[in-house]
Coordinates of C-alpha atoms and ligand atoms in Angstrom, one line a residue:
M297 CA 15.9 22.7 -16.4
S298 CA 15.5 20.2 -13.5
V299 CA 13.5 16.9 -14.0
A300 CA 10.8 18.4 -11.7
E301 CA 10.5 21.6 -13.9
A302 CA 10.4 19.5 -17.0
I303 CA 7.6 17.3 -15.6
R304 CA 5.6 20.3 -14.5
E305 CA 5.9 21.8 -18.0
K306 CA 4.8 18.5 -19.6
L307 CA 1.8 18.0 -17.4
S308 CA -1.1 18.6 -19.8
P309 CA -4.6 17.5 -18.6
R310 CA -4.7 13.7 -18.5
Q311 CA -7.3 11.2 -19.8
L312 CA -8.7 7.9 -18.7
F313 CA -6.9 4.9 -20.2
I314 CA -9.4 2.5 -21.8
N315 CA -8.8 -0.1 -24.4
G316 CA -5.4 1.3 -25.1
R317 CA -6.5 4.8 -25.7
G318 CA -6.9 8.1 -23.9
E319 CA -10.5 9.1 -23.3
D320 CA -12.3 11.8 -21.4
A321 CA -15.0 11.0 -18.8
A322 CA -18.5 10.7 -20.2
N323 CA -19.6 13.5 -17.9
G324 CA -16.8 15.8 -19.2
K325 CA -15.9 16.7 -15.6
T326 CA -12.4 16.8 -14.2
I327 CA -10.6 16.5 -10.9
E328 CA -7.7 18.9 -10.0
V329 CA -4.4 17.2 -9.0
R330 CA -2.4 19.4 -6.6
N331 CA 1.0 19.2 -5.1
P332 CA 0.2 19.0 -1.3
A333 CA 3.7 20.5 -0.4
T334 CA 3.0 23.7 -2.3
G335 CA -0.7 23.9 -3.2
E336 CA 0.2 24.3 -6.9
L337 CA -2.1 22.8 -9.5
L338 CA -0.2 20.1 -11.3
T339 CA -2.9 19.0 -13.8
T340 CA -6.4 17.6 -14.1
V341 CA -7.7 14.1 -14.6
P342 CA -11.1 13.0 -15.7
D343 CA -13.7 12.6 -12.9
G344 CA -14.7 9.1 -14.1
E345 CA -18.0 7.6 -13.0
A346 CA -20.1 4.5 -13.6
A347 CA -20.4 4.9 -17.4
D348 CA -16.6 5.1 -17.7
I349 CA -16.1 2.1 -15.4
D350 CA -18.6 0.3 -17.6
R351 CA -16.6 1.1 -20.7
A352 CA -13.3 0.0 -19.0
V353 CA -14.9 -3.3 -17.7
T354 CA -16.3 -4.0 -21.2
A355 CA -12.8 -3.5 -22.7
A356 CA -11.2 -5.7 -20.1
R357 CA -13.9 -8.4 -20.5
A358 CA -13.5 -8.4 -24.3
S359 CA -9.7 -8.8 -24.1
F360 CA -10.2 -11.6 -21.6
E361 CA -12.8 -13.5 -23.7
K362 CA -10.7 -13.0 -26.9
K363 CA -7.7 -14.3 -25.0
T364 CA -5.5 -11.7 -26.4
W365 CA -3.4 -11.8 -23.2
R366 CA -4.2 -14.9 -21.3
G367 CA -4.0 -17.0 -24.5
M368 CA -0.6 -15.6 -25.4
D369 CA 2.4 -17.9 -25.2
P370 CA 3.7 -17.8 -21.6
S371 CA 7.3 -17.1 -22.7
K372 CA 6.0 -14.0 -24.6
K373 CA 4.0 -12.8 -21.7
E374 CA 7.0 -13.2 -19.5
K375 CA 9.1 -11.1 -21.9
I376 CA 6.5 -8.4 -22.0
L377 CA 6.3 -8.1 -18.2
W378 CA 10.1 -8.1 -18.0
N379 CA 10.1 -5.4 -20.7
L380 CA 7.7 -3.3 -18.7
A381 CA 10.0 -3.5 -15.7
E382 CA 12.8 -2.3 -18.0
I383 CA 10.7 0.7 -19.2
L384 CA 9.8 1.6 -15.6
A385 CA 13.6 1.4 -14.7
K386 CA 14.4 3.7 -17.7
N387 CA 11.9 6.2 -16.5
A388 CA 12.5 5.8 -12.8
E389 CA 13.7 9.3 -12.1
E390 CA 10.7 10.8 -13.8
L391 CA 8.3 8.5 -12.0
A392 CA 9.8 9.3 -8.6
V393 CA 9.5 13.0 -9.2
L394 CA 5.9 12.6 -10.3
E395 CA 5.1 10.6 -7.2
S396 CA 6.7 13.1 -5.0
L397 CA 4.8 16.0 -6.7
E398 CA 1.4 14.4 -6.4
N399 CA 1.9 12.8 -2.9
G400 CA 4.2 15.2 -1.0
K401 CA 6.6 12.4 0.0
T402 CA 10.3 13.0 -0.4
V403 CA 11.7 12.1 -3.8
R404 CA 14.2 9.9 -2.1
E405 CA 11.3 7.9 -0.6
A406 CA 9.4 7.8 -3.9
A407 CA 12.5 6.4 -5.7
G408 CA 13.3 3.8 -3.0
S409 CA 9.8 2.8 -1.8
D410 CA 7.5 3.3 -4.8
V411 CA 9.5 3.0 -8.0
G412 CA 12.1 0.5 -6.9
P413 CA 9.6 -2.1 -5.6
A414 CA 7.4 -1.5 -8.7
I415 CA 10.2 -2.4 -11.0
D416 CA 11.1 -5.4 -8.9
A417 CA 7.5 -6.7 -8.8
F418 CA 7.3 -6.8 -12.6
R419 CA 10.6 -8.7 -12.8
Y420 CA 9.5 -11.1 -10.0
Y421 CA 6.0 -11.8 -11.5
A422 CA 7.5 -12.1 -15.0
G423 CA 9.3 -15.1 -13.6
W424 CA 6.1 -16.6 -12.4
V425 CA 4.3 -16.7 -15.7
R426 CA 5.6 -20.0 -16.8
K427 CA 5.5 -21.5 -13.3
I428 CA 1.7 -21.3 -12.6
Y429 CA 0.3 -24.7 -13.2
G430 CA -1.9 -27.4 -11.6
E431 CA -1.3 -30.8 -10.1
T432 CA -2.2 -34.5 -10.7
I433 CA -4.0 -36.0 -7.6
P434 CA -4.2 -39.7 -6.7
V435 CA -7.9 -40.4 -6.2
D436 CA -9.9 -43.5 -5.4
G437 CA -11.5 -45.3 -8.3
G438 CA -10.5 -45.5 -11.9
F439 CA -10.0 -41.8 -12.5
L440 CA -7.4 -39.4 -13.7
N441 CA -7.8 -36.3 -11.6
Y442 CA -5.9 -33.1 -12.3
T443 CA -6.3 -29.4 -11.6
L444 CA -6.0 -26.4 -13.8
R445 CA -5.1 -23.0 -12.4
E446 CA -7.1 -20.5 -14.5
P447 CA -7.1 -16.7 -14.4
V448 CA -9.9 -15.4 -12.3
G449 CA -11.1 -13.1 -15.0
V450 CA -11.6 -9.3 -14.9
V451 CA -9.9 -7.8 -11.8
G452 CA -10.8 -4.4 -10.3
A453 CA -7.9 -3.0 -8.4
V454 CA -8.7 -0.1 -6.0
V455 CA -5.7 1.5 -4.5
P456 CA -4.8 4.3 -2.0
W457 CA -2.7 7.4 -2.2
N458 CA 0.1 6.6 0.2
Y459 CA 2.2 4.4 -2.1
P460 CA 0.4 5.0 -5.4
L461 CA 2.6 3.2 -7.9
Q462 CA 3.9 0.5 -5.6
I463 CA 0.5 -0.7 -4.4
A464 CA -1.0 -0.5 -7.9
V465 CA 1.8 -2.7 -9.1
W466 CA 1.4 -5.1 -6.2
K467 CA -2.1 -5.8 -7.8
V468 CA -1.4 -5.4 -11.5
A469 CA 1.8 -7.4 -11.8
P470 CA 0.5 -10.7 -10.3
A471 CA -2.9 -10.2 -12.0
L472 CA -1.2 -9.9 -15.4
A473 CA 1.1 -12.8 -14.6
C474 CA -1.9 -15.0 -14.0
G475 CA -3.5 -13.9 -17.3
C476 CA -6.2 -11.6 -15.9
S477 CA -7.4 -8.3 -17.4
V478 CA -7.5 -5.4 -15.1
V479 CA -9.4 -2.1 -14.4
L480 CA -7.3 0.0 -12.0
K481 CA -8.9 2.8 -10.0
P482 CA -6.2 4.9 -8.4
S483 CA -6.8 7.4 -5.6
E484 CA -8.3 10.7 -6.8
M485 CA -5.4 12.4 -5.1
T486 CA -2.6 10.5 -6.8
P487 CA -3.7 9.2 -10.2
L488 CA -0.7 10.3 -12.3
T489 CA 1.7 7.4 -12.0
A490 CA -1.1 4.8 -12.6
L491 CA -1.9 6.5 -15.9
K492 CA 1.8 6.4 -16.8
L493 CA 1.9 2.7 -15.9
A494 CA -0.9 2.0 -18.4
E495 CA 1.0 3.8 -21.1
F496 CA 4.2 2.0 -20.4
A497 CA 2.4 -1.3 -20.3
M498 CA 1.1 -0.7 -23.9
E499 CA 4.6 0.3 -24.9
A500 CA 6.0 -3.0 -23.4
G501 CA 3.5 -5.0 -25.5
V502 CA 0.5 -5.6 -23.2
P503 CA -2.5 -5.8 -25.6
E504 CA -5.2 -3.1 -25.6
G505 CA -8.0 -3.6 -23.1
V506 CA -5.8 -5.7 -20.7
L507 CA -4.9 -2.9 -18.4
N508 CA -7.3 0.0 -18.1
V509 CA -7.2 3.0 -15.7
V510 CA -10.2 4.9 -14.6
T511 CA -9.5 8.0 -12.5
G512 CA -12.3 9.2 -10.2
Y513 CA -13.6 9.3 -6.7
G514 CA -14.2 6.3 -4.4
H515 CA -17.9 6.8 -3.9
T516 CA -18.5 7.0 -7.7
A517 CA -15.9 5.2 -9.8
G518 CA -14.7 2.9 -7.0
E519 CA -18.2 2.0 -5.9
A520 CA -19.2 1.4 -9.6
L521 CA -16.3 -1.0 -10.0
A522 CA -17.1 -2.8 -6.8
R523 CA -20.7 -3.3 -7.8
H524 CA -20.1 -4.1 -11.4
M525 CA -21.7 -7.4 -12.4
D526 CA -19.0 -8.3 -14.8
V527 CA -16.0 -7.9 -12.5
D528 CA -14.8 -11.2 -11.0
K529 CA -12.5 -9.9 -8.3
I530 CA -11.7 -6.8 -6.4
S531 CA -8.2 -6.4 -4.9
F532 CA -8.2 -3.5 -2.5
T533 CA -5.8 -1.6 -0.4
G534 CA -7.1 1.2 1.8
S535 CA -9.0 2.0 4.9
T536 CA -11.0 -0.5 6.9
R537 CA -14.1 1.6 6.4
T538 CA -13.9 1.3 2.6
G539 CA -13.0 -2.4 3.0
R540 CA -16.4 -2.9 4.6
A541 CA -18.1 -1.0 1.8
L542 CA -16.4 -3.3 -0.8
L543 CA -17.5 -6.4 0.9
K544 CA -21.1 -5.1 1.1
A545 CA -20.9 -4.2 -2.6
S546 CA -19.8 -7.7 -3.5
A547 CA -22.5 -9.2 -1.4
E548 CA -25.2 -7.0 -3.0
S549 CA -23.9 -7.6 -6.6
N550 CA -22.4 -10.7 -8.0
L551 CA -20.4 -12.1 -5.0
K552 CA -17.2 -11.2 -6.7
R553 CA -14.1 -12.3 -4.8
V554 CA -12.6 -9.6 -2.5
S555 CA -9.2 -9.3 -0.9
L556 CA -8.5 -6.5 1.5
E557 CA -5.3 -4.9 2.7
L558 CA -6.4 -2.5 5.3
G559 CA -5.2 -0.3 8.1
G560 CA -2.9 -1.0 11.1
K561 CA -1.8 0.1 14.5
S562 CA 1.4 -1.8 14.7
P563 CA 3.3 -2.6 17.8
N564 CA 7.1 -2.2 17.8
I565 CA 8.3 -4.0 21.0
V566 CA 11.7 -3.2 22.5
F567 CA 13.2 -5.5 25.2
P568 CA 16.0 -4.2 27.3
D569 CA 18.6 -6.6 26.0
C570 CA 18.3 -5.6 22.3
E571 CA 20.9 -3.7 20.3
M572 CA 19.8 -0.2 20.9
E573 CA 21.0 1.8 17.9
P574 CA 19.2 -0.2 15.2
A575 CA 16.1 -0.3 17.4
I576 CA 16.1 3.4 17.8
R577 CA 16.7 4.0 14.1
S578 CA 14.0 1.6 13.1
A579 CA 11.5 3.1 15.6
F580 CA 12.3 6.5 14.1
W581 CA 11.9 5.7 10.4
G582 CA 9.1 3.3 11.2
I583 CA 6.9 6.2 12.2
F584 CA 8.4 9.2 10.4
G585 CA 9.1 7.4 7.0
N586 CA 6.6 8.5 4.3
K587 CA 5.4 11.1 7.0
G588 CA 3.7 8.3 8.9
E589 CA 1.3 7.6 6.0
I590 CA 2.1 3.9 6.0
C591 CA -0.2 1.1 6.8
S592 CA 2.7 -0.7 8.4
A593 CA 3.7 2.4 10.5
A594 CA 5.4 1.5 13.8
S595 CA 2.8 3.7 15.5
R596 CA 2.8 2.0 18.9
L597 CA 6.2 1.8 20.5
L598 CA 6.2 -0.6 23.4
V599 CA 9.4 -0.1 25.4
H600 CA 10.4 -2.1 28.4
T601 CA 10.5 0.1 31.5
D602 CA 14.3 -0.5 32.1
V603 CA 15.3 1.3 28.9
H604 CA 12.2 3.4 28.4
D605 CA 13.5 6.9 29.3
K606 CA 16.9 6.6 27.6
F607 CA 15.3 5.2 24.4
L608 CA 12.7 7.9 24.2
D609 CA 15.2 10.7 25.0
T610 CA 17.4 9.7 22.0
L611 CA 14.4 9.3 19.7
V612 CA 12.9 12.6 20.7
S613 CA 16.2 14.5 20.2
R614 CA 16.5 13.0 16.7
A615 CA 12.8 13.8 15.9
K616 CA 13.5 17.5 16.8
R617 CA 16.3 17.6 14.3
L618 CA 14.4 15.9 11.4
K619 CA 14.3 18.3 8.4
V620 CA 10.7 18.8 7.4
G621 CA 10.1 20.6 4.1
D622 CA 10.5 20.5 0.3
P623 CA 10.1 16.9 -0.8
L624 CA 12.2 17.5 -3.9
D625 CA 15.2 18.6 -1.9
K626 CA 17.4 15.5 -1.4
G627 CA 18.3 16.6 2.1
T628 CA 14.7 16.6 3.3
G629 CA 13.8 14.0 5.9
M630 CA 10.0 14.3 5.9
G631 CA 7.6 15.8 3.3
S632 CA 4.0 17.1 3.4
Q633 CA 0.9 15.2 4.4
I634 CA -1.3 14.3 1.5
S635 CA -4.0 16.9 2.1
Q636 CA -5.5 19.5 4.4
V637 CA -8.1 17.0 5.5
Q638 CA -5.4 14.5 6.5
M639 CA -3.4 17.1 8.2
E640 CA -6.4 18.2 10.3
R641 CA -7.2 14.6 11.1
I642 CA -3.7 14.1 12.4
L643 CA -3.8 17.4 14.4
S644 CA -7.1 16.3 16.0
Y645 CA -5.6 13.0 17.1
I646 CA -2.7 15.0 18.7
K647 CA -5.3 17.1 20.5
S648 CA -7.0 13.9 21.8
G649 CA -3.7 12.6 23.0
V650 CA -3.1 15.7 25.0
D651 CA -6.7 15.8 26.3
Q652 CA -6.5 12.2 27.4
G653 CA -3.3 12.9 29.4
A654 CA -0.5 11.5 27.3
R655 CA 2.8 13.4 27.6
L656 CA 3.8 15.4 24.4
M657 CA 7.6 15.1 24.1
C658 CA 8.0 16.9 20.8
G659 CA 6.1 18.2 17.7
G660 CA 2.4 18.3 18.2
E661 CA 1.6 21.0 15.7
R662 CA 1.6 22.0 12.1
D663 CA 5.0 23.1 10.6
T664 CA 4.6 26.5 8.9
A665 CA 8.3 27.5 8.7
G666 CA 9.2 29.4 5.5
S667 CA 7.6 27.9 2.4
N668 CA 6.1 25.1 4.5
A669 CA 3.2 27.4 5.2
N670 CA 1.8 26.7 1.7
G671 CA 1.7 22.9 2.3
F672 CA 0.4 20.5 4.9
F673 CA 3.4 19.8 7.1
V674 CA 3.2 18.3 10.6
K675 CA 6.1 18.3 13.0
P676 CA 7.4 14.8 14.0
T677 CA 5.4 14.1 17.2
V678 CA 6.2 11.8 20.1
F679 CA 3.8 11.0 23.0
A680 CA 5.0 9.2 26.1
D681 CA 3.0 7.8 29.0
V682 CA 0.4 6.6 26.5
K683 CA -2.1 4.1 28.0
P684 CA -3.2 1.2 25.7
E685 CA -6.8 2.3 25.9
M686 CA -6.2 5.8 24.7
K687 CA -7.5 6.8 21.3
I688 CA -4.0 7.5 20.0
A689 CA -3.1 3.9 21.0
Q690 CA -6.1 2.3 19.4
E691 CA -6.9 4.2 16.2
E692 CA -4.9 4.5 13.1
I693 CA -3.6 8.1 12.8
F694 CA -1.8 7.8 9.5
G695 CA 0.6 10.6 10.3
P696 CA 4.0 11.2 12.1
V697 CA 2.6 10.6 15.6
L698 CA 4.3 8.0 17.8
S699 CA 2.5 6.6 20.9
A700 CA 5.0 5.2 23.4
I701 CA 3.7 2.7 25.9
R702 CA 5.7 1.3 28.8
F703 CA 5.7 -2.5 29.7
Q704 CA 7.3 -4.8 32.2
S705 CA 6.9 -8.4 31.1
P706 CA 6.6 -10.2 27.8
E707 CA 3.1 -11.3 28.7
E708 CA 2.1 -7.7 29.2
A709 CA 3.7 -6.7 25.9
V710 CA 1.7 -9.5 24.1
E711 CA -1.5 -8.3 25.7
I712 CA -1.0 -4.7 24.6
A713 CA 0.3 -5.7 21.2
N714 CA -2.9 -7.8 20.5
G715 CA -5.2 -5.3 22.1
T716 CA -6.5 -3.4 19.0
I717 CA -8.8 -4.3 16.2
Y718 CA -5.8 -4.4 13.8
G719 CA -3.2 -7.0 13.1
L720 CA -1.1 -5.9 10.1
V721 CA 2.6 -6.0 11.2
S722 CA 4.7 -6.0 14.3
A723 CA 8.3 -6.1 15.5
V724 CA 10.3 -7.5 18.4
W725 CA 13.7 -6.3 19.5
T726 CA 15.7 -8.7 21.6
R727 CA 18.9 -10.8 21.6
D728 CA 17.0 -13.7 23.3
I729 CA 16.2 -16.1 20.5
K730 CA 13.6 -18.0 22.5
L731 CA 11.8 -14.9 23.6
A732 CA 11.8 -13.6 20.0
H733 CA 10.2 -16.8 18.6
R734 CA 7.7 -17.0 21.4
M735 CA 6.6 -13.5 20.7
A736 CA 6.4 -14.3 17.0
N737 CA 4.0 -17.1 17.9
E738 CA 1.9 -15.0 20.2
I739 CA 1.4 -11.8 18.2
K740 CA -1.6 -11.7 15.9
A741 CA -0.2 -10.0 12.8
G742 CA 0.5 -10.8 9.2
S743 CA 4.2 -9.9 9.6
V744 CA 6.5 -10.2 12.6
W745 CA 9.9 -8.5 12.2
I746 CA 12.6 -9.6 14.6
N747 CA 15.4 -7.1 15.1
T748 CA 14.4 -5.2 12.0
Y749 CA 11.4 -3.1 10.8
N750 CA 9.6 -2.8 7.5
G751 CA 11.2 -5.8 6.0
F752 CA 9.7 -6.1 2.5
D753 CA 10.6 -8.2 -0.5
T754 CA 8.4 -8.9 -3.5
A755 CA 8.9 -12.6 -2.8
S756 CA 7.5 -12.5 0.7
P757 CA 3.7 -12.3 1.4
F758 CA 2.2 -9.2 3.0
G759 CA -1.3 -8.8 4.5
G760 CA -3.3 -8.7 7.7
Y761 CA -4.9 -10.5 10.6
K762 CA -8.1 -9.4 12.2
Q763 CA -9.5 -6.1 10.8
S764 CA -6.3 -5.4 8.9
G765 CA -7.9 -7.5 6.2
F766 CA -7.4 -10.8 4.4
G767 CA -5.7 -12.2 1.4
R768 CA -2.1 -11.7 0.7
D769 CA -0.2 -9.4 -1.7
L770 CA 3.3 -10.3 -2.9
G771 CA 5.1 -13.6 -3.3
A772 CA 3.5 -16.8 -4.5
H773 CA 0.6 -16.2 -2.2
A774 CA -0.7 -13.3 -4.3
L775 CA -1.2 -15.7 -7.2
E776 CA -4.1 -17.3 -5.2
Q777 CA -5.9 -14.0 -5.4
Y778 CA -5.9 -14.0 -9.2
T779 CA -6.5 -17.7 -10.1
N780 CA -9.3 -20.2 -9.8
V781 CA -8.6 -23.9 -9.3
K782 CA -10.5 -26.2 -11.6
S783 CA -10.6 -30.0 -10.8
V784 CA -10.9 -32.2 -13.9
W785 CA -12.0 -35.8 -13.6
V786 CA -11.4 -38.3 -16.4
A787 CA -12.9 -41.8 -16.1
L788 CA -10.3 -44.3 -17.3
Ligands
NAD252 P1 -9.5 4.9 1.3 O1 -10.1 3.6 1.7 O2 -10.3 6.1 1.6 O3 -9.3 4.9 -0.3 C1 -8.6 3.9 -0.9 C2 -9.2 3.7 -2.3 O4 -10.5 3.3 -2.3 C3 -9.2 5.0 -3.1 O5 -8.9 4.7 -4.5 C4 -10.6 5.5 -3.0 O6 -11.0 6.4 -4.0 C5 -11.4 4.2 -3.0 N1 -12.7 4.3 -2.3 C6 -13.1 5.1 -1.3 N2 -14.4 4.8 -1.0 C7 -14.8 3.8 -1.8 C8 -16.0 3.1 -1.9 N3 -17.1 3.4 -1.2 N4 -16.1 2.2 -2.9 C9 -15.0 1.9 -3.7 N5 -13.9 2.5 -3.6 C10 -13.7 3.5 -2.6 O7 -8.1 4.9 1.9 P2 -7.0 6.0 1.7 O8 -7.4 7.2 2.6 O9 -6.7 6.3 0.3 O10 -5.7 5.3 2.2 C11 -5.4 5.2 3.6 C12 -5.8 3.9 4.2 O11 -5.2 2.8 3.4 C13 -5.2 3.8 5.6 O12 -6.2 3.3 6.4 C14 -4.1 2.7 5.4 O13 -3.9 2.0 6.6 C15 -4.6 1.9 4.3 N6 -3.5 1.2 3.7 C16 -3.3 -0.1 3.8 C17 -2.3 -0.8 3.3 C18 -2.1 -2.2 3.4 O14 -1.4 -2.8 2.6 N7 -2.7 -2.8 4.4 C19 -1.4 -0.1 2.5 C20 -1.6 1.3 2.3 C21 -2.6 1.9 2.9

């Protein structure tokens, strides 16, 4: 029996994870979790609502006030987080298959981009536990002044479906390292690995109530968490629209701290002197990796006019050969979109590209070949002759649709690059070191990659400029999200 078959057989209806125990939703209702690649029903999870969020927040608050976690010896906390990384590593294959089943991404991508980074994040933040401390500050007058870095309290983590485990861990690992207690609300479409994470955390030694998971919809469970008066902080990754709703919820409740990792429409800028093969490969995987459902997708390809046609011809011929299909097959290049709604959204953007006069070079439609007809597959799509003001150059599509735009000068490239509401990531391809650094200065984005794309490391901060959000995940910067600084004055 394959791992996938074994997992399917084991998938009994899931429960919420509150105070270290499985619980049903107070309303008794459930949500179906389906495999988007096949339409098969995988299992159900509780349709958690405000009452369940309230129970979870109460448990998190109790653990925080009793100091069961934050009061634990730092070296012990460090060992527990490291232990959790080891448990995830031991179960890596199962987690990758589960992620592929609920999300439709290839199992290769789930292993490399979800499970691998999740393991690394717990190892990295385990190392921080004993290194989070304050400072002594020379002040005027006869005083001793020092700071304490204290855990912010109860953290609500609201996460999306595109990298379910990875993004959940980007919140949970630093929050736990700082001594916070957490209520995690995964996407209603991909709740299974978050529930597994909570079980593994208990197994690793995280005390009950410190990590709780409430499954449910955004407008009910998510909203209840965002408006809860006893939540100190919301850490969010998702759409810009929901980001606004969370800010509003904070403003209308207890002014809880909010950090937002939102959408993107990222420019990937190719100058004619660059090394072409890695640039083409990165442009390709930058948009077709994870079926384009990546906040950091290289969705706008800005190519210098001197190399434009050759660059696109190669890219398009590869896109036509990309194998789209069964995500569990290790030879598959691109899996299924997350849902019918998402697929239709992507197809409607493709239609708008055609309607507005962009040149469709390949793809442009649903892929229904063979068993793909049961899932939500979209053919890798490339548009040329895209104008910066077109909808497909301005709005986040969140699918395998590339918009290629021609440019002539660095100044024009900068203007196009900065000409959207977003500012998440960007890339520049050139051998000219001065030009590369000048571009890095001029582009308004949280990351600039030079002669590479999608460079990620747990140690390096990630987050947006402009309407791509604020606050940083990863690295030492994430610790600022989960700590308060207290200034203590002692008259001497
Ligand atoms: P989404 O905003 O619809 O949902 C994200 C989460 O928020 C889900 O758990 C959802 O249930 C919840 N939610 C929805 N409405 C809510 C509300 N009113 N109150 C509280 N919670 C609510 O986003 P999505 O469709 O799941 O994910 C796709 C989006 O996420 C894209 O726009 C993408 O760019 C963005 N994203 C950003 C990053 C990043 O790091 N910047 C990473 C991944 C995805």
